[in-house]
XYZ file of C-alpha atoms in Angstrom:
734
model
C 24.006 -15.625 -2.389
C 25.140 -16.118 -5.989
C 23.874 -18.309 -8.754
C 25.478 -19.381 -11.971
C 23.763 -19.310 -15.335
C 20.584 -21.367 -15.134
C 20.530 -24.729 -16.863
C 17.678 -27.191 -17.080
C 19.053 -29.287 -14.220
C 19.743 -26.226 -12.094
C 16.184 -25.037 -12.625
C 14.850 -28.408 -11.608
C 16.991 -28.382 -8.473
C 15.069 -25.380 -7.191
C 11.844 -27.375 -7.131
C 12.537 -30.234 -4.760
C 9.117 -30.051 -3.120
C 6.535 -32.346 -4.721
C 4.155 -30.359 -6.905
C 0.439 -30.770 -6.101
C -2.010 -30.614 -9.027
C -3.076 -27.037 -8.288
C 0.393 -25.610 -8.758
C 0.354 -25.407 -12.490
C 3.635 -24.026 -13.822
C 3.504 -21.568 -16.668
C 4.401 -23.097 -19.989
C 6.981 -21.831 -22.372
C 5.438 -18.944 -24.293
C 6.146 -20.708 -27.555
C 3.707 -23.471 -26.634
C 0.752 -21.260 -25.848
C -2.203 -20.355 -28.043
C -2.833 -16.600 -27.814
C -6.091 -14.915 -28.805
C -5.991 -11.821 -30.978
C -6.302 -8.473 -29.259
C -5.732 -4.891 -30.324
C -6.056 -2.425 -27.446
C -2.903 -0.341 -27.297
C -1.116 0.282 -24.012
C -1.546 3.561 -22.154
C 0.906 2.913 -19.308
C -1.814 3.451 -16.672
C -3.971 1.185 -14.510
C -6.683 1.636 -11.895
C -6.443 0.496 -8.291
C -9.865 0.397 -6.620
C -10.556 -1.048 -3.191
C -13.053 -1.422 -0.329
C -16.307 -0.405 -2.029
C -18.512 -1.885 0.748
C -21.928 -1.437 -0.939
C -24.865 -1.334 1.499
C -28.383 -2.018 0.122
C -29.930 -1.012 3.466
C -28.505 2.535 3.435
C -31.167 5.214 3.939
C -30.666 8.843 2.927
C -30.997 11.270 5.889
C -30.835 8.436 8.408
C -28.718 8.479 11.567
C -24.956 8.079 11.287
C -24.672 6.936 14.903
C -23.022 3.564 15.352
C -26.200 1.794 16.493
C -28.113 2.951 13.394
C -25.371 2.522 10.748
C -27.287 4.788 8.336
C -30.138 2.285 8.311
C -32.786 4.039 10.436
C -33.811 7.085 12.481
C -33.493 10.695 11.269
C -29.979 11.958 10.782
C -27.388 13.436 8.453
C -26.632 10.590 6.011
C -26.168 12.161 2.585
C -27.421 11.056 -0.816
C -24.016 9.748 -1.932
C -22.803 8.638 1.491
C -22.041 9.830 5.006
C -18.434 10.954 4.762
C -16.188 10.672 7.829
C -18.544 8.184 9.509
C -18.551 4.397 9.914
C -21.463 3.970 7.484
C -20.985 1.921 4.320
C -21.517 3.006 0.710
C -25.012 3.620 -0.623
C -25.737 2.040 -4.005
C -25.971 5.578 -5.392
C -22.252 6.061 -4.632
C -21.375 2.780 -6.375
C -23.387 3.755 -9.458
C -21.951 7.278 -9.570
C -18.391 5.964 -9.144
C -18.737 3.439 -11.962
C -20.315 6.062 -14.212
C -17.407 8.435 -13.536
C -14.917 5.645 -14.263
C -16.705 4.922 -17.542
C -16.673 8.564 -18.612
C -13.149 9.424 -17.476
C -10.978 6.299 -17.247
C -12.413 3.537 -19.410
C -10.536 4.398 -22.574
C -7.107 5.164 -21.119
C -6.245 2.388 -18.662
C -4.697 -1.011 -19.356
C -6.070 -3.107 -16.487
C -7.744 -2.911 -13.076
C -6.550 -4.140 -9.688
C -9.601 -4.613 -7.417
C -8.482 -5.490 -3.904
C -11.596 -6.704 -2.153
C -14.142 -5.908 0.552
C -17.066 -5.813 -1.841
C -19.832 -6.385 0.707
C -21.091 -4.269 3.607
C -19.735 -4.567 7.135
C -21.610 -6.635 9.682
C -22.120 -3.525 11.809
C -25.883 -3.579 12.472
C -27.193 -6.309 14.810
C -30.725 -5.453 13.718
C -29.896 -6.416 10.120
C -27.324 -9.222 10.281
C -25.536 -10.161 7.092
C -26.387 -13.383 5.288
C -24.296 -15.512 2.980
C -26.694 -14.819 0.119
C -26.364 -11.055 0.596
C -22.557 -11.138 0.676
C -22.438 -13.105 -2.561
C -25.153 -11.010 -4.225
C -23.291 -7.782 -3.481
C -20.146 -9.212 -5.066
C -22.186 -10.323 -8.091
C -23.621 -6.825 -8.351
C -20.150 -5.269 -8.478
C -18.998 -7.743 -11.115
C -22.056 -6.767 -13.172
C -21.142 -3.087 -12.756
C -17.621 -3.736 -14.030
C -19.012 -5.736 -16.964
C -21.401 -2.886 -17.804
C -18.453 -0.507 -18.066
C -15.711 -2.768 -19.428
C -17.684 -5.478 -21.221
C -17.169 -6.133 -24.927
C -19.961 -4.851 -27.116
C -19.373 -7.347 -29.951
C -19.448 -10.496 -27.835
C -22.765 -11.998 -28.939
C -21.596 -15.388 -30.230
C -18.587 -15.813 -27.941
C -19.206 -18.613 -25.448
C -15.897 -18.095 -23.618
C -16.629 -16.202 -20.354
C -12.979 -15.144 -20.015
C -13.181 -13.172 -23.252
C -15.945 -10.778 -22.187
C -13.881 -7.780 -20.998
C -11.935 -5.131 -22.904
C -9.354 -4.884 -20.092
C -8.264 -7.477 -17.529
C -9.755 -7.054 -14.048
C -7.986 -8.798 -11.153
C -10.189 -9.201 -8.040
C -9.259 -10.551 -4.620
C -10.901 -11.582 -1.350
C -11.511 -9.059 1.381
C -12.050 -9.961 5.010
C -15.712 -8.892 4.685
C -16.355 -10.964 1.571
C -17.197 -14.024 3.665
C -19.222 -15.002 6.692
C -18.303 -14.605 9.474
C -15.953 -11.800 8.538
C -12.212 -12.473 8.941
C -12.707 -16.264 8.921
C -11.792 -18.426 5.925
C -10.864 -22.092 6.198
C -8.521 -23.869 3.844
C -10.074 -24.798 0.511
C -11.756 -26.097 -1.405
C -14.714 -24.637 0.467
C -18.062 -23.080 -0.365
C -16.545 -19.585 -0.591
C -13.842 -20.451 -3.112
C -16.405 -22.397 -5.155
C -18.915 -19.545 -5.132
C -16.362 -16.892 -6.043
C -15.063 -19.086 -8.835
C -18.513 -18.727 -10.403
C -18.848 -15.012 -9.599
C -15.408 -14.146 -11.007
C -15.486 -16.572 -13.928
C -14.971 -13.727 -16.396
C -11.799 -12.673 -14.594
C -10.007 -15.938 -13.692
C -8.018 -17.704 -16.432
C -9.488 -21.078 -17.259
C -6.290 -23.035 -16.566
C -6.106 -21.598 -13.026
C -9.641 -22.334 -11.887
C -8.781 -25.585 -10.191
C -6.069 -23.845 -8.179
C -8.379 -20.968 -7.306
C -11.048 -23.345 -6.030
C -8.439 -24.937 -3.809
C -6.904 -21.770 -2.360
C -8.455 -18.585 -3.756
C -5.253 -17.374 -5.425
C -4.503 -16.822 -9.114
C -2.806 -14.451 -11.547
C -3.609 -12.816 -14.865
C -1.157 -12.001 -17.642
C -2.474 -8.482 -18.107
C 0.137 -7.930 -20.830
C 0.666 -11.410 -22.310
C 4.201 -12.719 -22.029
C 5.273 -9.442 -20.377
C 3.450 -8.621 -17.131
C 1.296 -10.620 -14.687
C -0.813 -9.383 -11.774
C -1.071 -11.822 -8.860
C -4.155 -11.941 -6.666
C -2.941 -13.155 -3.271
C -5.451 -14.568 -0.830
C -4.271 -12.602 2.197
C -6.960 -14.186 4.362
C -4.496 -17.041 4.857
C -1.877 -14.533 6.075
C -4.253 -12.424 8.185
C -3.544 -12.634 11.922
C -7.267 -12.276 12.712
C -8.258 -15.376 10.742
C -8.681 -17.934 13.531
C -9.373 -20.738 11.031
C -5.732 -20.974 9.917
C -2.371 -21.051 11.662
C 0.246 -19.086 9.769
C 2.553 -20.200 6.994
C 5.150 -22.436 8.631
C 3.427 -25.838 8.490
C 2.869 -27.749 5.255
C -0.698 -28.471 6.277
C -1.598 -24.772 6.245
C -3.048 -23.028 3.160
C -0.679 -20.107 3.750
C 2.315 -22.432 3.338
C 0.790 -23.863 0.177
C 0.133 -20.414 -1.258
C 3.775 -19.388 -0.848
C 4.897 -22.575 -2.584
C 2.548 -21.782 -5.450
C 3.822 -18.189 -5.571
C 7.457 -19.309 -5.546
C 6.949 -21.667 -8.468
C 5.046 -19.135 -10.541
C 7.541 -16.330 -9.906
C 10.372 -18.653 -10.865
C 8.675 -19.455 -14.155
C 8.065 -15.780 -14.810
C 11.777 -15.199 -14.224
C 12.641 -17.884 -16.782
C 10.229 -16.316 -19.280
C 11.629 -12.818 -18.741
C 8.326 -11.552 -17.345
C 7.538 -9.202 -14.453
C 4.887 -9.367 -11.732
C 2.702 -7.076 -9.625
C 1.494 -8.496 -6.306
C -1.921 -7.478 -5.000
C -4.056 -8.441 -2.034
C -6.531 -7.080 0.484
C -4.851 -7.029 3.902
C -1.464 -5.279 3.659
C 1.702 -6.588 5.339
C 1.564 -3.860 8.006
C 4.261 -4.477 10.576
C 5.488 -2.129 13.273
C 6.827 -2.778 16.739
C 3.319 -2.859 18.199
C 0.968 -3.693 15.315
C 1.103 -6.543 12.842
C -1.699 -7.415 10.446
C -0.162 -10.663 9.161
C 0.926 -13.712 11.051
C 4.664 -13.297 11.562
C 5.520 -16.580 9.833
C 3.716 -15.336 6.713
C 5.421 -11.945 6.813
C 8.806 -13.613 7.096
C 8.214 -15.705 3.991
C 6.739 -12.766 2.117
C 9.812 -10.653 2.891
C 12.086 -13.478 1.774
C 10.148 -13.936 -1.472
C 10.280 -10.178 -2.157
C 14.024 -10.230 -1.571
C 14.768 -13.279 -3.698
C 12.472 -12.243 -6.563
C 13.389 -8.565 -6.555
C 14.297 -8.896 -10.231
C 10.726 -9.990 -11.039
C 8.372 -8.097 -8.710
C 7.503 -4.588 -9.903
C 5.537 -3.592 -6.813
C 2.658 -4.526 -4.540
C -0.643 -2.897 -3.588
C -3.269 -3.460 -0.938
C -6.395 -1.957 0.617
C -8.256 -2.797 3.850
C -6.920 -0.026 6.084
C -8.778 2.837 4.325
C -5.836 5.183 4.894
C -3.502 6.447 2.213
C 0.061 5.451 3.075
C 2.935 3.182 2.171
C 4.794 0.464 4.064
C 8.574 0.181 3.926
C 9.652 -3.392 4.563
C 13.104 -3.923 6.007
C 14.283 -7.182 4.485
C 17.055 -7.337 7.086
C 14.273 -8.285 9.513
C 14.065 -11.725 7.928
C 14.693 -13.873 10.983
C 17.575 -16.312 10.942
C 15.239 -18.936 12.420
C 13.235 -18.815 9.200
C 15.834 -21.151 7.728
C 15.364 -23.549 10.639
C 11.622 -23.775 10.142
C 10.331 -20.727 12.009
C 7.196 -21.290 14.040
C 4.696 -19.074 15.813
C 6.575 -19.697 19.033
C 9.762 -18.112 17.708
C 8.421 -14.596 17.211
C 5.540 -13.058 19.114
C 2.588 -12.053 16.962
C 0.250 -9.199 17.703
C -3.063 -9.400 15.903
C -4.469 -6.227 14.416
C -8.103 -5.249 14.627
C -10.190 -5.212 11.500
C -9.456 -1.859 9.855
C -7.608 0.025 12.544
C -9.956 2.123 14.681
C -9.819 5.905 14.644
C -8.123 5.850 18.036
C -5.431 3.445 16.972
C -4.865 5.091 13.574
C -2.698 7.779 15.147
C -0.704 5.172 17.069
C -0.127 3.151 13.919
C 1.006 6.127 11.840
C 3.307 7.335 14.605
C 4.709 3.817 14.912
C 5.595 3.990 11.225
C 7.317 7.306 11.750
C 9.296 6.052 14.725
C 10.553 3.113 12.699
C 11.523 5.448 9.839
C 13.340 7.719 12.274
C 15.730 4.802 12.866
C 16.638 4.422 9.182
C 20.255 5.058 8.176
C 20.922 8.748 7.646
C 22.404 9.607 4.251
C 25.528 11.764 4.301
C 25.431 15.225 2.739
C 24.714 15.308 -0.953
C 27.744 15.097 -3.190
C 26.993 18.492 -4.696
C 26.981 19.962 -1.188
C 30.329 18.323 -0.530
C 31.722 19.824 -3.714
C 30.492 23.256 -2.620
C 32.146 22.794 0.773
C 35.427 21.816 -0.888
C 35.308 24.867 -3.112
C 34.550 27.145 -0.163
C 37.392 25.669 1.899
C 39.754 26.058 -1.042
C 38.900 29.747 -1.267
C 39.460 30.273 2.459
C 42.732 28.376 2.705
C 45.992 30.288 2.419
C 47.924 27.668 0.525
C 51.011 29.810 0.268
C 51.454 29.183 3.988
C 51.722 25.490 3.231
C 54.331 26.255 0.692
C 53.156 23.817 -1.911
C 50.376 23.158 -4.424
C 50.968 19.473 -3.710
C 49.867 19.932 -0.111
C 46.638 21.615 -1.279
C 45.855 18.691 -3.545
C 46.575 16.188 -0.802
C 44.237 17.950 1.620
C 41.479 18.134 -0.980
C 41.898 14.454 -1.875
C 41.797 13.506 1.802
C 38.492 15.341 2.286
C 37.078 13.744 -0.846
C 38.189 10.276 0.223
C 36.604 10.675 3.666
C 33.287 11.727 2.160
C 33.457 8.911 -0.365
C 33.934 6.440 2.486
C 30.904 7.929 4.277
C 28.780 7.463 1.164
C 29.976 3.892 0.671
C 29.183 3.122 4.294
C 25.655 4.487 3.857
C 25.096 2.520 0.651
C 26.155 -0.684 2.382
C 23.584 0.000 5.113
C 20.686 0.404 2.655
C 21.608 -2.461 0.362
C 23.568 -0.663 -2.321
C 22.726 2.252 -4.611
C 19.261 0.784 -5.344
C 18.325 0.268 -1.659
C 17.811 -3.475 -2.113
C 17.659 -3.951 1.651
C 14.042 -2.727 1.485
C 10.717 -3.420 -0.196
C 7.631 -1.231 -0.529
C 3.892 -1.919 -0.347
C 1.386 0.738 -1.383
C -1.852 0.977 0.606
C -4.651 2.830 -1.169
C -7.566 4.513 0.593
C -11.088 3.244 -0.018
C -14.232 4.033 -1.958
C -16.338 3.568 1.184
C -16.534 7.100 2.652
C -15.009 6.587 6.067
C -13.158 9.679 4.855
C -13.819 10.655 1.227
C -14.261 8.102 -1.602
C -11.016 7.637 -3.516
C -9.547 6.051 -6.638
C -5.895 5.729 -7.661
C -4.385 5.739 -11.144
C -0.836 4.386 -11.291
C 1.401 5.052 -14.292
C 4.218 2.755 -15.348
C 7.128 2.849 -17.780
C 6.239 1.509 -21.239
C 9.667 1.820 -22.832
C 10.018 -0.948 -25.409
C 6.288 -1.732 -25.351
C 5.246 0.672 -28.087
C 4.037 -2.163 -30.335
C 2.570 -4.294 -27.540
C -1.131 -4.457 -26.694
C -2.932 -5.253 -23.475
C -5.104 -8.337 -23.215
C -8.847 -7.789 -23.233
C -9.261 -10.589 -20.729
C -7.270 -13.647 -19.539
C -6.171 -14.621 -23.056
C -3.572 -17.376 -22.797
C -4.857 -20.920 -23.170
C -2.332 -23.723 -22.709
C -2.617 -26.692 -25.020
C -0.102 -29.119 -23.511
C -0.425 -28.689 -19.767
C -0.366 -32.361 -18.738
C 2.737 -33.203 -20.771
C 4.599 -30.258 -19.292
C 3.497 -31.129 -15.773
C 4.746 -34.711 -16.173
C 8.088 -33.393 -17.452
C 8.296 -31.008 -14.521
C 7.566 -33.715 -11.920
C 10.222 -35.979 -13.450
C 12.759 -33.181 -13.189
C 11.947 -32.570 -9.543
C 12.437 -36.266 -8.728
C 15.863 -36.189 -10.368
C 16.733 -32.944 -8.674
C 15.759 -34.346 -5.293
C 18.322 -37.144 -5.525
C 20.993 -34.721 -6.822
C 20.311 -32.348 -3.957
C 20.613 -35.128 -1.373
C 24.056 -36.047 -2.766
C 25.257 -32.427 -2.731
C 24.026 -31.950 0.828
C 25.893 -35.057 1.985
C 29.111 -33.752 0.407
C 28.729 -30.399 2.144
C 28.132 -32.108 5.477
C 31.514 -33.810 5.208
C 33.204 -30.423 4.681
C 31.325 -28.587 7.423
C 30.346 -30.371 10.614
C 28.065 -27.654 12.034
C 25.814 -27.059 9.038
C 22.601 -25.172 9.916
C 19.404 -27.152 9.932
C 17.860 -27.632 6.479
C 14.726 -25.473 6.121
C 11.465 -27.368 5.799
C 10.616 -25.366 2.679
C 12.488 -24.462 -0.475
C 14.325 -21.174 -0.227
C 13.844 -19.311 -3.533
C 16.898 -18.626 -5.605
C 18.048 -14.974 -5.720
C 18.642 -13.149 -8.988
C 21.757 -13.991 -10.905
C 24.743 -11.960 -9.778
C 24.891 -10.660 -13.343
C 21.253 -9.513 -13.329
C 20.550 -5.783 -13.239
C 18.294 -4.404 -10.476
C 14.594 -5.090 -10.979
C 11.943 -2.522 -11.978
C 11.059 -1.868 -8.332
C 14.595 -0.583 -7.799
C 15.945 0.820 -11.057
C 14.009 2.847 -13.678
C 13.182 0.569 -16.603
C 10.222 -0.977 -18.389
C 7.248 -1.472 -15.978
C 8.764 0.693 -13.227
C 5.988 2.623 -11.481
C 6.469 6.278 -12.430
C 3.913 7.849 -10.118
C 0.219 7.982 -9.309
C -2.696 10.396 -9.221
C -5.014 10.227 -6.208
C -8.645 11.130 -6.880
C -11.351 11.861 -4.315
C -15.036 12.778 -4.306
C -15.845 15.671 -1.956
C -19.165 14.354 -0.661
C -19.662 17.321 1.662
C -19.905 19.547 -1.378
C -21.597 17.008 -3.667
C -24.384 16.068 -1.220
C -25.060 19.776 -0.661
C -27.463 19.163 2.221
C -25.869 20.777 5.299
C -28.225 23.591 6.252
C -25.959 25.361 8.721
C -22.702 25.300 6.759
C -22.678 28.225 4.323
C -19.041 27.607 3.477
C -20.006 24.265 1.951
C -22.340 25.950 -0.492
C -19.828 28.684 -1.207
C -16.811 26.560 -2.033
C -16.377 23.056 -3.390
C -12.919 22.997 -1.843
C -14.270 23.040 1.692
C -13.398 19.761 3.403
C -14.629 18.982 6.854
C -16.394 16.482 9.015
C -20.122 15.978 8.547
C -21.806 17.217 11.760
C -23.666 14.301 13.318
C -26.496 16.396 14.720
C -27.184 18.780 11.829
C -30.612 18.868 10.185
C -30.192 18.164 6.452
C -31.915 20.362 3.926
C -35.031 18.389 2.912
C -35.265 19.766 -0.634
C -31.565 20.207 -1.403
C -30.263 19.550 -4.893
C -26.969 17.673 -4.967
C -24.085 19.097 -6.939
C -22.613 17.259 -9.889
C -20.886 14.051 -8.796
C -17.244 13.884 -9.747
C -13.864 12.654 -8.600
C -11.213 15.358 -8.580
C -7.463 15.252 -8.097
C -6.423 15.317 -4.452
C -2.734 15.226 -5.356
C -0.399 13.799 -7.951
C 3.106 12.545 -7.250
C 4.158 14.017 -10.605
C 3.482 17.556 -9.375
C 3.976 17.077 -5.647
C 6.389 19.650 -4.225
C 6.259 18.136 -0.739
C 6.916 14.408 -1.223
C 9.184 15.076 -4.220
C 9.011 11.482 -5.445
C 11.100 11.106 -8.588
C 9.297 7.832 -9.263
C 7.891 4.989 -7.157
C 11.079 2.974 -6.861
C 12.137 1.684 -3.456
C 14.965 4.236 -3.252
C 12.510 7.092 -3.802
C 10.249 5.798 -1.033
C 13.229 5.248 1.252
C 14.294 8.866 0.787
C 10.735 9.977 1.575
C 10.517 7.767 4.672
C 13.804 9.207 5.979
C 12.457 12.747 5.552
C 9.164 11.855 7.263
C 11.063 10.323 10.152
C 13.050 13.492 10.895
C 11.995 15.067 14.202
C 14.436 17.851 13.381
C 13.776 18.264 9.679
C 16.072 19.941 7.255
C 15.345 23.587 6.600
C 13.287 23.007 3.453
C 11.027 20.510 5.245
C 10.117 22.705 8.228
C 6.740 24.237 8.852
C 4.784 25.771 11.733
C 1.107 25.739 12.597
C 1.298 29.533 12.962
C 1.731 29.830 9.194
C -1.689 28.294 8.550
C -3.932 31.335 8.712
C -6.902 29.233 7.643
C -7.042 27.544 11.046
C -8.078 30.720 12.846
C -10.869 31.364 10.339
C -12.339 27.866 10.045
C -16.032 27.296 10.538
C -17.022 27.922 14.170
C -19.074 24.730 14.452
C -16.247 22.503 13.217
C -13.807 24.246 15.553
C -16.183 23.828 18.476
C -16.501 20.093 17.788
C -12.716 19.666 17.571
C -12.057 21.658 20.738
C -14.623 19.603 22.640
C -12.759 16.396 21.779
C -9.293 17.739 22.497
C -9.710 19.993 25.523
C -8.503 18.741 28.871
C -11.030 20.832 30.784
C -14.347 22.617 30.388
C -14.500 26.303 29.580
C -16.265 28.849 27.447
C -14.418 29.772 24.288
C -15.229 32.576 21.912
C -15.711 31.080 18.449
C -14.129 34.107 16.847
C -11.025 33.879 19.019
C -7.820 32.926 17.194
C -6.767 29.283 17.651
C -3.449 30.274 19.251
C -5.262 32.169 21.999
C -7.567 29.185 22.566
C -4.523 26.968 22.854
C -2.952 29.303 25.434
C -6.109 29.367 27.561
C -6.354 25.568 27.433
C -2.764 25.154 28.573
C -3.324 27.511 31.509
C -5.731 24.928 32.922
C -3.195 22.111 33.099
C -2.529 20.293 36.335
C -0.869 22.299 39.130
C 2.363 20.334 39.097
C 2.991 21.559 35.555
C 2.136 25.203 36.156
C 5.753 26.156 36.735
C 6.700 25.081 33.218
C 6.394 27.207 30.127
C 3.078 26.264 28.615
C 3.364 24.501 25.307
C 1.540 24.010 22.050
C 1.918 21.306 19.430
C 3.291 21.771 15.946
C 4.013 19.342 13.167
C 7.210 21.204 12.381
C 8.059 18.610 9.701
C 5.806 19.536 6.797
C 6.524 16.216 5.016
C 5.210 14.307 8.038
C 2.252 16.685 8.274
C 1.409 16.108 4.604
C 1.723 12.349 5.062
C -0.846 12.224 7.881
C -3.128 14.764 6.189
C -3.285 12.584 3.104
C -3.709 9.445 5.200
C -7.148 10.768 6.164
C -7.855 12.046 2.627
C -7.823 15.639 3.843
C -10.897 15.263 6.081
C -9.179 16.036 9.380
C -8.695 19.704 10.243
C -5.147 21.024 10.162
C -5.303 22.141 13.776
C -6.349 18.679 14.926
C -3.558 17.100 12.895
C -1.007 19.377 14.559
C -2.461 18.603 17.962
C -2.403 14.847 17.385
C 0.772 14.396 15.358
C 2.874 17.442 16.257
C 5.624 17.953 18.817
C 5.453 19.976 22.023
C 6.901 23.418 21.322
C 7.356 26.205 23.905
C 5.470 29.328 22.874
C 8.513 31.574 22.536
C 10.562 29.029 20.603
C 11.224 30.015 17.030
C 11.513 27.625 14.134
C 13.970 28.503 11.403
C 12.807 28.277 7.851
C 9.042 28.366 8.413
C 6.645 30.611 6.650
C 7.091 29.248 3.127
C 4.317 26.715 3.335
C 0.582 26.810 3.939
C -2.147 24.213 4.367
C -3.659 25.211 1.061
C -0.680 23.633 -0.704
C -1.339 20.194 0.693
């Protein structure tokens, strides 16, 4: 779909829908009063999510589900019970914020905080209350203010000028009562959070936030905005709303608001980052959003691909990314898609441990169906050169014939490449979008933080805002002008539609919402697709190894011996009563800048598409192959951890020698299979694709043993089958 150069009337024609008071368009930057600020840009920002503070947490209490680390003797550590369902003790929150203050405060530009800032309602003996949910959110705001508050703010009465960096919060599904349920606003929750987040929400957007819980912050004034989407209105488990197809629904209203704001950012030459709590997870069998909301979201991402830099979410606790196929936008969307048109499958709140494997394997299966790129051009050139050396061109009698044959091969390969590029949406892969999902602070695995770096080319003299800094001085006049333009545009549009009807009798039904305009045909690819200013360059994933930090497992000598030991906290162990915790710190789990496995050049869509294709390979290329037999650490892992894993995985009972190599244990287990399978060669499981193996290992923040990952996510391999190219990779490199 193409668009000519935008004029004032053409801009107005895109806004036929009547504008409610909450949808305040951005004003021209020349008409805004901007506060002074002086913090230089660092090209880095913090994404933090799912803190889940729990004031009822008791150290050395039971981690069993019924107790939730609230009572009875058990293994709950000082800084949290890693790899359990318990929430975060206040000590973990304090230690995390102190580490952020000491290590990140002075070299980040802004913070994206994607919700779930209250404990789960997981203990019937101590039910949550509305007051507690709000108080926990207030506590976290106070923690952020302690770290990022301005020291010289004594006489400043403006609450939005209290922070040295912008902080953009959002609702989580546990930030309300009952969890998952939020009615359309205004309601008591939007009103309460307006007060709690008053230091973080721009003044001119407070009315809109009270109505729907969505807003944005110009984190770099006149350059970059971060949008806080209220994904509760998209969430399939929110029974109080009904998708995004009807005008009466808050989800519909939120997309109209988002469309208008993104269009104004486009006109101002600005870029946007989208953030929210519940990610747009969507596989064949699991969908976290209502389908009507996902369809609109995909359409908005497609049409505003010149504006949107990227998107980030939390909620699922697992480190992964979501590749959105924009070709899945349903044709019925333009006819007013409804919930009846496409079946929706609700997802559970934070996918259970059992379903996590299914979800990740669903992702892989969908990526296995992606278009396969042809051989690299440099490989083609090498093939041409090799064939030229092997050909006896004298037998053809002519140098002309040699050139013709070479040109023919080159033309065929060029056609293959062009065919592939058409399938993925051109050289920038504009058929797809990407959403990043960060793991959580709450130690369902290990606590994590993510620092994302972005391109600052051309921003050397620009500063970040210390808080929401733009105050509009002529809002009402601009709104009146805007509404007059939409009235005029409405009549113009009706005339143009009538003319088109005369030319084409079978015109498709007019959508009952405004379809956003795509980028101009002359526009270059956006920062999510082509390296440029604001393009995400990479990220560094940090984690806190609580097993080592808590230092209270009496029967695990390896924990005391090495801080690099990662493993599940034994539920039945007796903690050391007088143990001294080790120094609390977050350390680098991995960095995409130094990652030899993922090999992400940057975080553009094309880079993620290439990674997804490699993950989806069940027969990986030689450099991506790996075998479980190359991980010598599996056979020497702690006997207790191995015993626990074997107990969960084994099909039958039997006595195993703890010192026995894992391969021998696997062989003995397979000998006890059902009789009708005894005639077959017994098999073991290997994640022969080391990129896939790394992906799932990082999804669980390294807390799941390698052997269990192979057993859960690997392929059946006969014992005497050899795998070419293995042996160059070990688990220690993950």
